[in-house]
Coordinates of C-alpha atoms and ligand atoms in Angstrom, one line a residue:
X16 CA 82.8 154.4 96.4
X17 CA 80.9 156.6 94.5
X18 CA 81.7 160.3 96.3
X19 CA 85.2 160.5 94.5
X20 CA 84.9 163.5 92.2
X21 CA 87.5 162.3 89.2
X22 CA 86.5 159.1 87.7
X23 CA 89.3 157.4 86.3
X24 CA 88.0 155.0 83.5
X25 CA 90.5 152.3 82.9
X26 CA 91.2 151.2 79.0
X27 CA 94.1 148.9 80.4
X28 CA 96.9 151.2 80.7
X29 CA 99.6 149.5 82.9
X30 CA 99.6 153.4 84.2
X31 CA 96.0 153.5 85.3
X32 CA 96.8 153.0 88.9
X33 CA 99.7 156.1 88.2
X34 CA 97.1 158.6 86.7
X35 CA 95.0 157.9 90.4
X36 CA 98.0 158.6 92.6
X37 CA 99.2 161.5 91.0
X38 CA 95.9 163.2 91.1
X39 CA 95.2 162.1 94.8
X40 CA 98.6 163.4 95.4
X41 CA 97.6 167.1 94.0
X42 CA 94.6 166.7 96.2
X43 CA 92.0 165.6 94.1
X44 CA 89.7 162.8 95.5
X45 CA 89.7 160.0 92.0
X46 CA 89.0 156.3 91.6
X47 CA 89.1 153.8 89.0
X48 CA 86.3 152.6 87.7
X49 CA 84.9 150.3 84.9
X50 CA 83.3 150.9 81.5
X51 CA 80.5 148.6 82.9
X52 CA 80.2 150.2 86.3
X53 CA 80.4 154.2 84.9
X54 CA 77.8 153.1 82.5
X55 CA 75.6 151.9 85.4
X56 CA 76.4 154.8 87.8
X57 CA 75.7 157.3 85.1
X58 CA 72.1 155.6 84.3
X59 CA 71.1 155.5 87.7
X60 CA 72.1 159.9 87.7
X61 CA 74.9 159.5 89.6
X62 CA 77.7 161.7 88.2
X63 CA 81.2 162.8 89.3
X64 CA 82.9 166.2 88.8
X65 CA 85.1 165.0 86.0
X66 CA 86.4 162.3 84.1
X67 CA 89.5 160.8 82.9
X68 CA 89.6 158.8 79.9
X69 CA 92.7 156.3 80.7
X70 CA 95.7 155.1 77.5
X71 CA 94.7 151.2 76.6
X72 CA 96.9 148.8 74.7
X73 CA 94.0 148.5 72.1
X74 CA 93.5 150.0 68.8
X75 CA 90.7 152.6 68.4
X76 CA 89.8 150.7 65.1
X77 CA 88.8 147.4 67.0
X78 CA 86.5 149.4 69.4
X79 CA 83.5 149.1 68.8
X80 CA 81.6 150.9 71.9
X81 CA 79.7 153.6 71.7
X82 CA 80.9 156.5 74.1
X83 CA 77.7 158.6 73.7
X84 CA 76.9 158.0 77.1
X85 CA 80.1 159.6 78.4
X86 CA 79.6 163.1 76.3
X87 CA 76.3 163.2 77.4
X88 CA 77.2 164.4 80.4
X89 CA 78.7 167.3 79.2
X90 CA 81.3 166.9 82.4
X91 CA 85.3 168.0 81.9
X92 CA 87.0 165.2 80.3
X93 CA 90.5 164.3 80.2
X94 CA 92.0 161.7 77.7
X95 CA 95.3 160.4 78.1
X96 CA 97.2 158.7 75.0
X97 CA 94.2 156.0 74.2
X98 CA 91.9 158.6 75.9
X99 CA 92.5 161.1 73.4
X100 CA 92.3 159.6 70.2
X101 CA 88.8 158.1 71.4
X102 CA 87.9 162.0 72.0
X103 CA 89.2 163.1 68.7
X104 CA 87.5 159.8 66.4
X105 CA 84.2 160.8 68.5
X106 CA 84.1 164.5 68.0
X107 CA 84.8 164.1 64.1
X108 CA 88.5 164.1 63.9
X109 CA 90.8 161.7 62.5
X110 CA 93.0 159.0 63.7
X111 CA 95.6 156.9 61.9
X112 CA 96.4 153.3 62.5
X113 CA 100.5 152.9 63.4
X114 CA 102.3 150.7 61.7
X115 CA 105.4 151.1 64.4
X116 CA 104.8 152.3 68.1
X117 CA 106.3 155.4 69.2
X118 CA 107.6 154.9 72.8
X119 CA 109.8 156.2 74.8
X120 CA 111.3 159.8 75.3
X121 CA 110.0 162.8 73.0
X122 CA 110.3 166.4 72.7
X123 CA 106.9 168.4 72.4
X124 CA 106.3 172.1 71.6
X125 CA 103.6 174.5 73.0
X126 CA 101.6 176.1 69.9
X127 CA 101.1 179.6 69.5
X128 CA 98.7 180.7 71.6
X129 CA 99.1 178.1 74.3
X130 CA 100.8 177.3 76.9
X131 CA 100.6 175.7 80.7
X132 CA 101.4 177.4 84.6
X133 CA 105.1 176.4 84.8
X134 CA 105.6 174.8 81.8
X135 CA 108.7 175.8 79.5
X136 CA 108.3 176.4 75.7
X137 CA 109.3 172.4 75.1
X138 CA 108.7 169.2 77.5
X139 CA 110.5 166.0 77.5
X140 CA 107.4 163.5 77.4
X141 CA 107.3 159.9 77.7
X142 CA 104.7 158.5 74.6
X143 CA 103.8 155.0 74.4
X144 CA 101.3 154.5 71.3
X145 CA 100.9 153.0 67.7
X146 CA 97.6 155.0 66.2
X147 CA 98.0 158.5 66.7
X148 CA 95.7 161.7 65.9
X149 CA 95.8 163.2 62.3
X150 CA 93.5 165.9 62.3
X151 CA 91.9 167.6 65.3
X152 CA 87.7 167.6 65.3
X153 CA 86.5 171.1 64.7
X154 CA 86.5 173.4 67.7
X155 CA 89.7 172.1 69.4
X156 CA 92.8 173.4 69.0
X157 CA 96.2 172.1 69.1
X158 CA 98.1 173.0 72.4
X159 CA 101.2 170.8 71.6
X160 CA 103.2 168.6 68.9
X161 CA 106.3 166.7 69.2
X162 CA 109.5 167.6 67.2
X163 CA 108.6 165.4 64.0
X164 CA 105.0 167.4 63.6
X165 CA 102.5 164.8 65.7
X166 CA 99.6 166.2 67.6
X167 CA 100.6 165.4 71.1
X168 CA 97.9 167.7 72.5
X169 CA 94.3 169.5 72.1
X170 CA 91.9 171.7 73.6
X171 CA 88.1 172.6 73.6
X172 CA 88.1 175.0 76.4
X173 CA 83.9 175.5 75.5
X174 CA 83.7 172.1 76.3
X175 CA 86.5 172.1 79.0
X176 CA 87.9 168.8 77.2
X177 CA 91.4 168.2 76.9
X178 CA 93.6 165.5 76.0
X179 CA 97.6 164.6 75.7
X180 CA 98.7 161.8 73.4
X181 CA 101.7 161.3 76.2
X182 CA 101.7 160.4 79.8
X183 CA 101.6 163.3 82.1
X184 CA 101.0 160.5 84.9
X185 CA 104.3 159.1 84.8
X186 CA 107.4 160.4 86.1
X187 CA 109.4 160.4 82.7
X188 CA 107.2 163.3 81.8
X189 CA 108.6 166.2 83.2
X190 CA 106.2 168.5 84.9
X191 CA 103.4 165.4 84.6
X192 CA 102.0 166.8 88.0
X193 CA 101.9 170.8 86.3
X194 CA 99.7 169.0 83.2
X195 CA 97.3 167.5 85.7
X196 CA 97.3 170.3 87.9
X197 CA 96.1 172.1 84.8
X198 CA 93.4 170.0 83.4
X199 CA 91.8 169.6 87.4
X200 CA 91.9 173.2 87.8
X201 CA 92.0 175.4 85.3
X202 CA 90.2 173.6 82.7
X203 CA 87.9 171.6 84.5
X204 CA 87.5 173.9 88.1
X205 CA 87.3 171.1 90.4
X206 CA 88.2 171.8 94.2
X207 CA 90.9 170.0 96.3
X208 CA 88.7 167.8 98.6
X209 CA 91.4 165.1 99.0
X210 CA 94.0 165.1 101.9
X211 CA 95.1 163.3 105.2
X212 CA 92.2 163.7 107.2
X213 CA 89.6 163.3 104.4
X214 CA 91.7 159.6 103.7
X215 CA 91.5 158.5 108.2
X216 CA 87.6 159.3 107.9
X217 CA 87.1 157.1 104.7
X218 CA 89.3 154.3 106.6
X219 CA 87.5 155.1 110.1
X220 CA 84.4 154.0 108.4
X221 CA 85.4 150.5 106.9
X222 CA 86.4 149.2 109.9
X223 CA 82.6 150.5 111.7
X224 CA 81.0 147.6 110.2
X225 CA 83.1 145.5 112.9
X226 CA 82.7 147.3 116.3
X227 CA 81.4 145.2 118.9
X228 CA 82.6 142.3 117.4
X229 CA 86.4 140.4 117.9
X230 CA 88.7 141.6 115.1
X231 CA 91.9 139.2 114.9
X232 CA 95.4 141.0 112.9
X233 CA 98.2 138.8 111.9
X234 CA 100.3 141.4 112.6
X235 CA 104.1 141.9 111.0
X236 CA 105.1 145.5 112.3
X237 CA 105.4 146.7 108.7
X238 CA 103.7 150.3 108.4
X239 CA 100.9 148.9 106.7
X240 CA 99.3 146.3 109.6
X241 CA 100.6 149.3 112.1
X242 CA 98.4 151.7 110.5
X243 CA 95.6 149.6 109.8
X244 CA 95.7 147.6 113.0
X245 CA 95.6 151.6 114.6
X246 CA 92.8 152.8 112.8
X247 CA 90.7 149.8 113.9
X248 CA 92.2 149.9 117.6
X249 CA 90.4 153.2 117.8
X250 CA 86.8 152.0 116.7
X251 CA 87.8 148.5 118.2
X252 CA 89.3 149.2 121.3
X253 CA 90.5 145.6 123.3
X254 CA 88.6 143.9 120.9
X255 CA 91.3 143.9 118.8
X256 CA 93.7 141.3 118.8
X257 CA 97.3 141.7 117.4
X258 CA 99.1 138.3 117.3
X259 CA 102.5 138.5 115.7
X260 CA 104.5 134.8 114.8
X261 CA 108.0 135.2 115.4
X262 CA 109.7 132.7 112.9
X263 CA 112.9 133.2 113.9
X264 CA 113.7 135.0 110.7
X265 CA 113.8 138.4 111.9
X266 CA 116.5 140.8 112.2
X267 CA 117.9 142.3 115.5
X268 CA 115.8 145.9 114.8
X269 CA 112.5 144.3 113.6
X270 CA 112.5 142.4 117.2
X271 CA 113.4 146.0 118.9
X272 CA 110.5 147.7 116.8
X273 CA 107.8 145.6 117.6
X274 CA 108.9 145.8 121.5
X275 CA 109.0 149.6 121.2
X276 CA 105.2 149.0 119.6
X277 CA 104.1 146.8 123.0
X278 CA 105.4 149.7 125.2
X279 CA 104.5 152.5 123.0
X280 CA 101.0 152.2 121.4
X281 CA 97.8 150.8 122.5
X282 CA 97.6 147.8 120.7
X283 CA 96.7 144.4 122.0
X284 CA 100.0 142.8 120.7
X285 CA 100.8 139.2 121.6
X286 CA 104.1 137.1 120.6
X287 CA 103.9 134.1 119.2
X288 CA 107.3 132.4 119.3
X289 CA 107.6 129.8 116.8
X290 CA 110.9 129.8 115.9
X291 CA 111.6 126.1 116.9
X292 CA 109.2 124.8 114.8
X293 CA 110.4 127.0 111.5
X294 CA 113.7 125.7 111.7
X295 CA 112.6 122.1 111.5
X296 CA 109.9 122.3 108.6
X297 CA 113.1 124.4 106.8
X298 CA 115.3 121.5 107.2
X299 CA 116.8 120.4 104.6
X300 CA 115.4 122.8 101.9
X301 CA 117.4 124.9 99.6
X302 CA 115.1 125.4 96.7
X303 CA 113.3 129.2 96.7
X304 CA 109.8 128.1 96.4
X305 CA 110.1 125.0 98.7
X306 CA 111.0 127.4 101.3
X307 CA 108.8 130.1 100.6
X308 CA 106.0 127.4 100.7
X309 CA 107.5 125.9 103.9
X310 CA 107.4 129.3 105.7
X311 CA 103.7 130.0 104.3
X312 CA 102.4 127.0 105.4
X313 CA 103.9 126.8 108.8
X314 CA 102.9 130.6 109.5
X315 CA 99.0 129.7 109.1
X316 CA 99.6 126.2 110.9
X317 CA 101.2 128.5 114.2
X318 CA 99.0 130.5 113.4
X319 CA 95.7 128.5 113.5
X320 CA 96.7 126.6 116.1
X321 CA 97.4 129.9 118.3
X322 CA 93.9 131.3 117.2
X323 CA 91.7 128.3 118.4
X324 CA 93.7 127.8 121.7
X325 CA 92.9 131.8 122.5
X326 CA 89.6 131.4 121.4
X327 CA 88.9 128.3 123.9
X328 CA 90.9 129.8 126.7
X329 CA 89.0 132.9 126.6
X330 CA 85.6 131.7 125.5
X331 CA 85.5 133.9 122.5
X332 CA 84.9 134.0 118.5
X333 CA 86.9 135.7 115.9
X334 CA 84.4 137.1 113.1
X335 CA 87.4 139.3 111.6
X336 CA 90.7 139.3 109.9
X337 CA 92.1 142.7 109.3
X338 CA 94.6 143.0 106.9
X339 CA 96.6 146.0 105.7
X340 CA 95.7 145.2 102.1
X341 CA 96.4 148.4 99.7
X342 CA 94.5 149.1 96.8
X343 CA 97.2 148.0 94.4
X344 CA 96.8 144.5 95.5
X345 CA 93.0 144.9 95.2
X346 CA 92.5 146.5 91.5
X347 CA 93.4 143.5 89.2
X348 CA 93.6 144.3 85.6
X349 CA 91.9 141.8 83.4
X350 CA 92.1 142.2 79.5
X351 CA 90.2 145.1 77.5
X352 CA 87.4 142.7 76.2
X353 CA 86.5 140.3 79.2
X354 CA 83.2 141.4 81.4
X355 CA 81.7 143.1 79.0
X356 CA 83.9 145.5 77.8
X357 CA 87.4 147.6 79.1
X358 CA 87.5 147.1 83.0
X359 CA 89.4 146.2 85.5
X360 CA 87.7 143.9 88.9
X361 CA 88.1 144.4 92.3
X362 CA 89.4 140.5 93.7
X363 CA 89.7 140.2 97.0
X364 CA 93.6 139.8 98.2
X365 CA 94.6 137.4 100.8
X366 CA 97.7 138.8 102.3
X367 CA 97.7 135.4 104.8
X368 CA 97.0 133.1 102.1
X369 CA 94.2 130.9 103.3
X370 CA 93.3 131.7 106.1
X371 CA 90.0 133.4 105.9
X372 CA 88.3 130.5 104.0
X373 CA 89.4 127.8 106.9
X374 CA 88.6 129.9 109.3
X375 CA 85.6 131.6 108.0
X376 CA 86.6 134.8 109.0
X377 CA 85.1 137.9 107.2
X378 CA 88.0 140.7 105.9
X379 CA 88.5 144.0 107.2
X380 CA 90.7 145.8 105.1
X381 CA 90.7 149.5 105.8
X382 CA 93.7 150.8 103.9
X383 CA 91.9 148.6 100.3
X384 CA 91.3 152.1 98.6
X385 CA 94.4 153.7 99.2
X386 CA 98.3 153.3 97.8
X387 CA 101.0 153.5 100.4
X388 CA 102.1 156.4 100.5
X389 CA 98.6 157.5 101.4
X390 CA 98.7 154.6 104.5
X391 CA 101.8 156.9 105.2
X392 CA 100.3 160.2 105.3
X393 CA 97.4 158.4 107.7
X394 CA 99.9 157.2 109.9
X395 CA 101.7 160.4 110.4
X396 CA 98.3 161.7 110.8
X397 CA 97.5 159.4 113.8
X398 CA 100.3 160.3 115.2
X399 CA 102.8 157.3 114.5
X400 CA 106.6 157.9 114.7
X401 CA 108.2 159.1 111.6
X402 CA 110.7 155.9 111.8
X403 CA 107.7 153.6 112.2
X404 CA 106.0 154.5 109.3
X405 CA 108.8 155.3 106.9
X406 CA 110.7 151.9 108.1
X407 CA 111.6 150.2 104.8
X408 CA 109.4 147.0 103.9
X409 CA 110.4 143.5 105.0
X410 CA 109.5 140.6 103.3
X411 CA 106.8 137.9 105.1
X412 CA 109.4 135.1 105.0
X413 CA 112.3 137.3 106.2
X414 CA 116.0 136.0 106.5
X415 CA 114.5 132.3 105.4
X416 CA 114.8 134.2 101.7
X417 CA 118.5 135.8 102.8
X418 CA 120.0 132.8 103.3
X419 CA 120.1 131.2 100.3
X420 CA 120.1 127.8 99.8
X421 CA 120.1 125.8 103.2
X422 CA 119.1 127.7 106.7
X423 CA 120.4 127.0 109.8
X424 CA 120.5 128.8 113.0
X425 CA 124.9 129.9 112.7
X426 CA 123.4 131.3 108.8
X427 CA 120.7 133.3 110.0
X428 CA 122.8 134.5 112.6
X429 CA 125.7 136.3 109.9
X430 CA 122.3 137.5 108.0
X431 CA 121.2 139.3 111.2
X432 CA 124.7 140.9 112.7
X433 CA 125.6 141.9 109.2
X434 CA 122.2 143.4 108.9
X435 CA 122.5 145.1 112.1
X436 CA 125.4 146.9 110.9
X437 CA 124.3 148.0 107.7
X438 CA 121.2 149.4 109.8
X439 CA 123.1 151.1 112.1
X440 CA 126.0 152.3 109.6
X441 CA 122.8 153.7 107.0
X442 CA 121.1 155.8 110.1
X443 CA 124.5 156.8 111.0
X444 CA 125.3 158.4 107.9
X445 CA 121.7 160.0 107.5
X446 CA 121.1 157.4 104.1
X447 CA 118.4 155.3 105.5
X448 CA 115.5 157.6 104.6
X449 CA 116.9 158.4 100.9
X450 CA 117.0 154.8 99.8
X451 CA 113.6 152.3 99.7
X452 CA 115.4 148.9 101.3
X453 CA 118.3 148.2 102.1
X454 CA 119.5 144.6 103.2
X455 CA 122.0 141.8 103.6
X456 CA 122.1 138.6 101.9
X457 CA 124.5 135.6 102.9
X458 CA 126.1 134.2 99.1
X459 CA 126.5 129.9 99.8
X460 CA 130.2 130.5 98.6
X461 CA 133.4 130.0 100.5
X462 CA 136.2 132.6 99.7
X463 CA 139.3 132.7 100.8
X464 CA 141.0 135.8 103.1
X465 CA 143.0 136.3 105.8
X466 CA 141.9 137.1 109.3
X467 CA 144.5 138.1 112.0
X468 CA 148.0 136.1 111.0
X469 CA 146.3 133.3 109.4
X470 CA 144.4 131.8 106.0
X471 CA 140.8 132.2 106.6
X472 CA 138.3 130.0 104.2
X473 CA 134.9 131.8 104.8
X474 CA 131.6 132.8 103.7
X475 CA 130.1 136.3 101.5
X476 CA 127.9 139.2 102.5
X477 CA 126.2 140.8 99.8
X478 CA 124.8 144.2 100.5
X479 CA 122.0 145.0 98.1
X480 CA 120.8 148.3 98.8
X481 CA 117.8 150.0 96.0
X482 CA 115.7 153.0 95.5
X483 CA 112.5 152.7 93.7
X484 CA 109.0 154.1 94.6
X485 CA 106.6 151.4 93.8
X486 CA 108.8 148.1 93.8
X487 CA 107.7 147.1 90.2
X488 CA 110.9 148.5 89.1
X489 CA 114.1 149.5 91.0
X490 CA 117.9 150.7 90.7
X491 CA 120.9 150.1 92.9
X492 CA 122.1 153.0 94.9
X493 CA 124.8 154.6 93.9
X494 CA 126.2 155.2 97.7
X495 CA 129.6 156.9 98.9
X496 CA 132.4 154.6 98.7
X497 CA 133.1 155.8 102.8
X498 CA 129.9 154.6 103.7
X499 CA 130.4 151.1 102.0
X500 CA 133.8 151.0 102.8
X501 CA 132.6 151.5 106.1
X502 CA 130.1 148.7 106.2
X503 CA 132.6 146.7 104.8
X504 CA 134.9 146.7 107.3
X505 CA 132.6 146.1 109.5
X506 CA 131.0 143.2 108.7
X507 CA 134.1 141.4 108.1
X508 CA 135.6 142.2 111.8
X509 CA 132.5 141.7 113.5
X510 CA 130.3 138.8 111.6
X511 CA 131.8 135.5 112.5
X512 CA 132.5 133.3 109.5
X513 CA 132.0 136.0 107.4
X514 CA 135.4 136.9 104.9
X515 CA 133.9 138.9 102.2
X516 CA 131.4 141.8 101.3
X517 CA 130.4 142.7 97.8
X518 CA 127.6 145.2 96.9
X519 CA 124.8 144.1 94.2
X520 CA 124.7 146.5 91.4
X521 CA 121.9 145.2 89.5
X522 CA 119.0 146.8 88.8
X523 CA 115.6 145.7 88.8
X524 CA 114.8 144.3 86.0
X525 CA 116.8 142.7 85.4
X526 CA 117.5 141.2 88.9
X527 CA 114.9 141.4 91.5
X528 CA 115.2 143.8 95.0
X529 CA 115.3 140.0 96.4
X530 CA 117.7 137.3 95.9
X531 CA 115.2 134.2 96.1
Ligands
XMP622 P1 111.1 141.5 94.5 O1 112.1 140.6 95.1 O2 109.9 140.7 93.9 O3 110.5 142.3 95.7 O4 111.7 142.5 93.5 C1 109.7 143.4 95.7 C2 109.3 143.8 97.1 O5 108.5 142.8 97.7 C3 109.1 142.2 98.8 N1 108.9 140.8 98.8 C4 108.0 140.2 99.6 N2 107.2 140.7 100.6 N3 106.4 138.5 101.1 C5 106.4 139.8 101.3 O6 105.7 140.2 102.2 C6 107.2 137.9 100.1 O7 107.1 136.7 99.9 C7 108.0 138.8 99.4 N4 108.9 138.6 98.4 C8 109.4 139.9 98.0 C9 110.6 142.6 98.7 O8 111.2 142.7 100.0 C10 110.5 143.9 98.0 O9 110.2 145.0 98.9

């Protein structure tokens, strides 16, 4: 896309993708793009409204690129961390190679003179660098240094250039989004032109390219395939196709939500119950990856085999797969100094592993440019239910990876009542919105307790329970002892075989939001 007005150019920041959500969050239309492909776009005339230089794990004194091109176009730049000692080597200034890398928390100080629209005197930043910025080039000014005297910010207003040394983009920063805000609008000028209905038009015309023709969606019920598979059901029409594989794995709600989706939306939904034929391929296997394989495989087999019997009943071809792939999945960072120079690739992300290639279906991926919570906003904009499209994620293979160890029918069956309860105990208590996932897992352990009058040898429930915003990283929630008390009780009076619940409090790292 070449009509966003921020370019974001990546140096290989592992808080690239951040820097483009939070400015889409204040409203600001951005992208990430590569060194190779701004250097193309700008020699062809094509030119956004303002650029962002990105941080980049690389040294400034191994770079040997020449930036020219970038200056030249005289447009507001912002330079984050690598970004900004690139500006201040380029206009003249000086930069210092570090000999230890200053990461983490620091305190910076607004210089006389300066300051930014509800900022206090001193932020608490999060750095993350080794070279760092001596001496400013001439006709910038300092706007802010950390406690020990470092240059953690400067200014050429003339020029409407600006750069931080720290990352306003992440969440450590404290008023990150303030910083941005700044930079976007009263350095640079630049117009909000990004928001809800801007995001369904963009999405609207991806899935064009397909009307007329038959669109098939493996289909799971998770807010991203419900917002995808709706945008496309409204260019589409009947000739989309929503087949959903029930494995067996599913809890009590998921089976409620995706009957509440035949009755309550216009999409083609079929059921594919497969459950039979899950168990057996699972038999026997305890191993994590054995099972997670056994579950992949067997979903595009069912699959497959589901597609070409419709497609010979009906007399009809496929040519589409729509997934609800996210731009996360899509941007793939690759290292500084492959493809020419700093960039990252766009790959193309098979959420069914597989299955376009043996099928030689094309992809239709209408959510690919956005993040999540921007799916969200869509949905709510279509008109989805809030609970649809703030449901927490489920995982592809379902209870098959809550069960560890060995599955059988009587296992999956304490994963789902226990689940049940948490689900209905979480709503109850008005908790299910404030936390990201929230989940039961069934430990291969036997404890002892006692049930009634007698000695009771039975299995554990482990309640894991996390909020995060991304997933990458998460921590346990710290709920009210009532509400897990509660739960507790529950599960133990109600779950058959079930003698014991303990709650995970591990964080992610170390522990994943998963047990296998
Ligand atoms: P982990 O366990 O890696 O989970 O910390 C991060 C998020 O990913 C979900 N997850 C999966 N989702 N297929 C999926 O569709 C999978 O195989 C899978 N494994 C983990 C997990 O539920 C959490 O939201």
């Amino acid at each position: 896309m070449s009509d966003r007005q921020i370019w974001i150019v990546d140096f290989g920041s592992q808080y690239t993708q951040l820097i483009t959500r939070k400015t889409r969050e204040l409203g600001y239309s951005s992208e990430i793009i590569t060194l190779k492909e701004i250097r193309k776009r700008i020699s062809e005339g094509l030119n956004p409204n303002s650029i962002v230089l990105s941080g980049g794990p690389q040294s400034i004194f191994s770079d040997e690129e020449d930036y020219q091109f970038i200056f030249d176009t005289k447009l507001p730049i912002l330079g984050i961390c690598y970004g900004m000692q690139l500006i201040a080597q380029h206009f003249g200034g000086k930069v210092e190679a570090g000999t230890i890398a200053e990461y983490g928390h620091a305190e910076v100080l607004f210089q006389k003179g300066h300051k930014i629209n509800h900022c206090p005197e001193k932020i608490n930043v999060w750095m993350s660098h080794f070279d760092h910025v001596v001496e400013v080039p001439q006709g910038f000014e300092i706007t802010l240094k950390s406690h020990n005297n470092l240059l953690a910010g400067i200014v050429n207003e003339e020029k409407k250039i600006m750069a931080f040394q720290f990352h306003p983009e992440v969440d450590h920063t404290d008023h990150g989004e303030d910083i941005l805000e700044y930079f976007y609008n009263d350095i640079a000028g630049l117009k909000k032109d990004w928001d809800a209905k801007e995001m369904l038009k963009e999405t609207q015309e991806l899935v064009d390219v397909a009307k007329g023709e038959k669109v098939l969606c493996a289909f799971s019920g998770g807010v991203d395939s419900l917002v995808a598979a709706t945008i496309a059901q409204r260019t589409l029409g009947d000739d989309l196709y929503c087949f959903f594989v029930d494995h067996g794995l599913l809890r009590p709600q998921d089976y409620g939500h995706i009957q509440t989706l035949i009755k309550e939306t216009n999409l083609n939904i079929e059921i594919i119950d497969a459950k039979e034929i899950f168990f057996k391929k699972l038999e026997g296997l305890s191993d994590p990856e054995d099972k997670r394989k056994a579950i992949g495989v067997t979903f595009i087999e069912v699959f497959e085999r589901k597609v070409h019997e419709f497609e010979e009943n009906h007399g009809i071809h496929f040519t589409y797969l729509l997934q609800g792939t996210l731009y996360p999945d899509v941007i793939e960072s690759i290292s500084p100094h492959e493809d020419g120079g700093k960039s990252v690739t766009i790959k193309s992300h098979h959420n069914v592993g597989g299955l376009p290639e043996r099928m030689k279906l094309k992809l239709l991926e209408p959510l690919r440019l956005l993040f999540k919570d921007e799916g969200r906003r869509i949905g709510m904009e279509l008109g989805l239910k809030h609970e649809w499209v703030y449901r927490h994620p489920f995982p592809g293979p379902g209870i098959g990876i809550r069960v560890l160890g060995e599955i059988n029918e009587t296992s999956v069956l304490k994963v789902q009542e226990s689940d049940q309860i948490l689900f209905e105990e979480l709503h109850r208590a008005g908790l299910y919105d404030s936390v990201a996932q929230a989940f039961t897992v069934l430990l291969p352990v036997k404890t002892v307790g006692v049930k009634g009058d007698g000695r009771a040898y039975e299995e554990v429930i482990c309640l894991r329970i996390v909020s995060t915003s991304d997933f990458m990283t998460a921590t346990w929630s710290d709920l009210p002892t009532s509400f897990l008390s509660k739960v507790s009780s529950r599960v133990t009076n109600e779950v058959k075989g079930v003698t014991r619940v303990v709650y995970d409090i591990t964080s992610k790292p170390p522990g994943t939001i998963e047990w296998e």
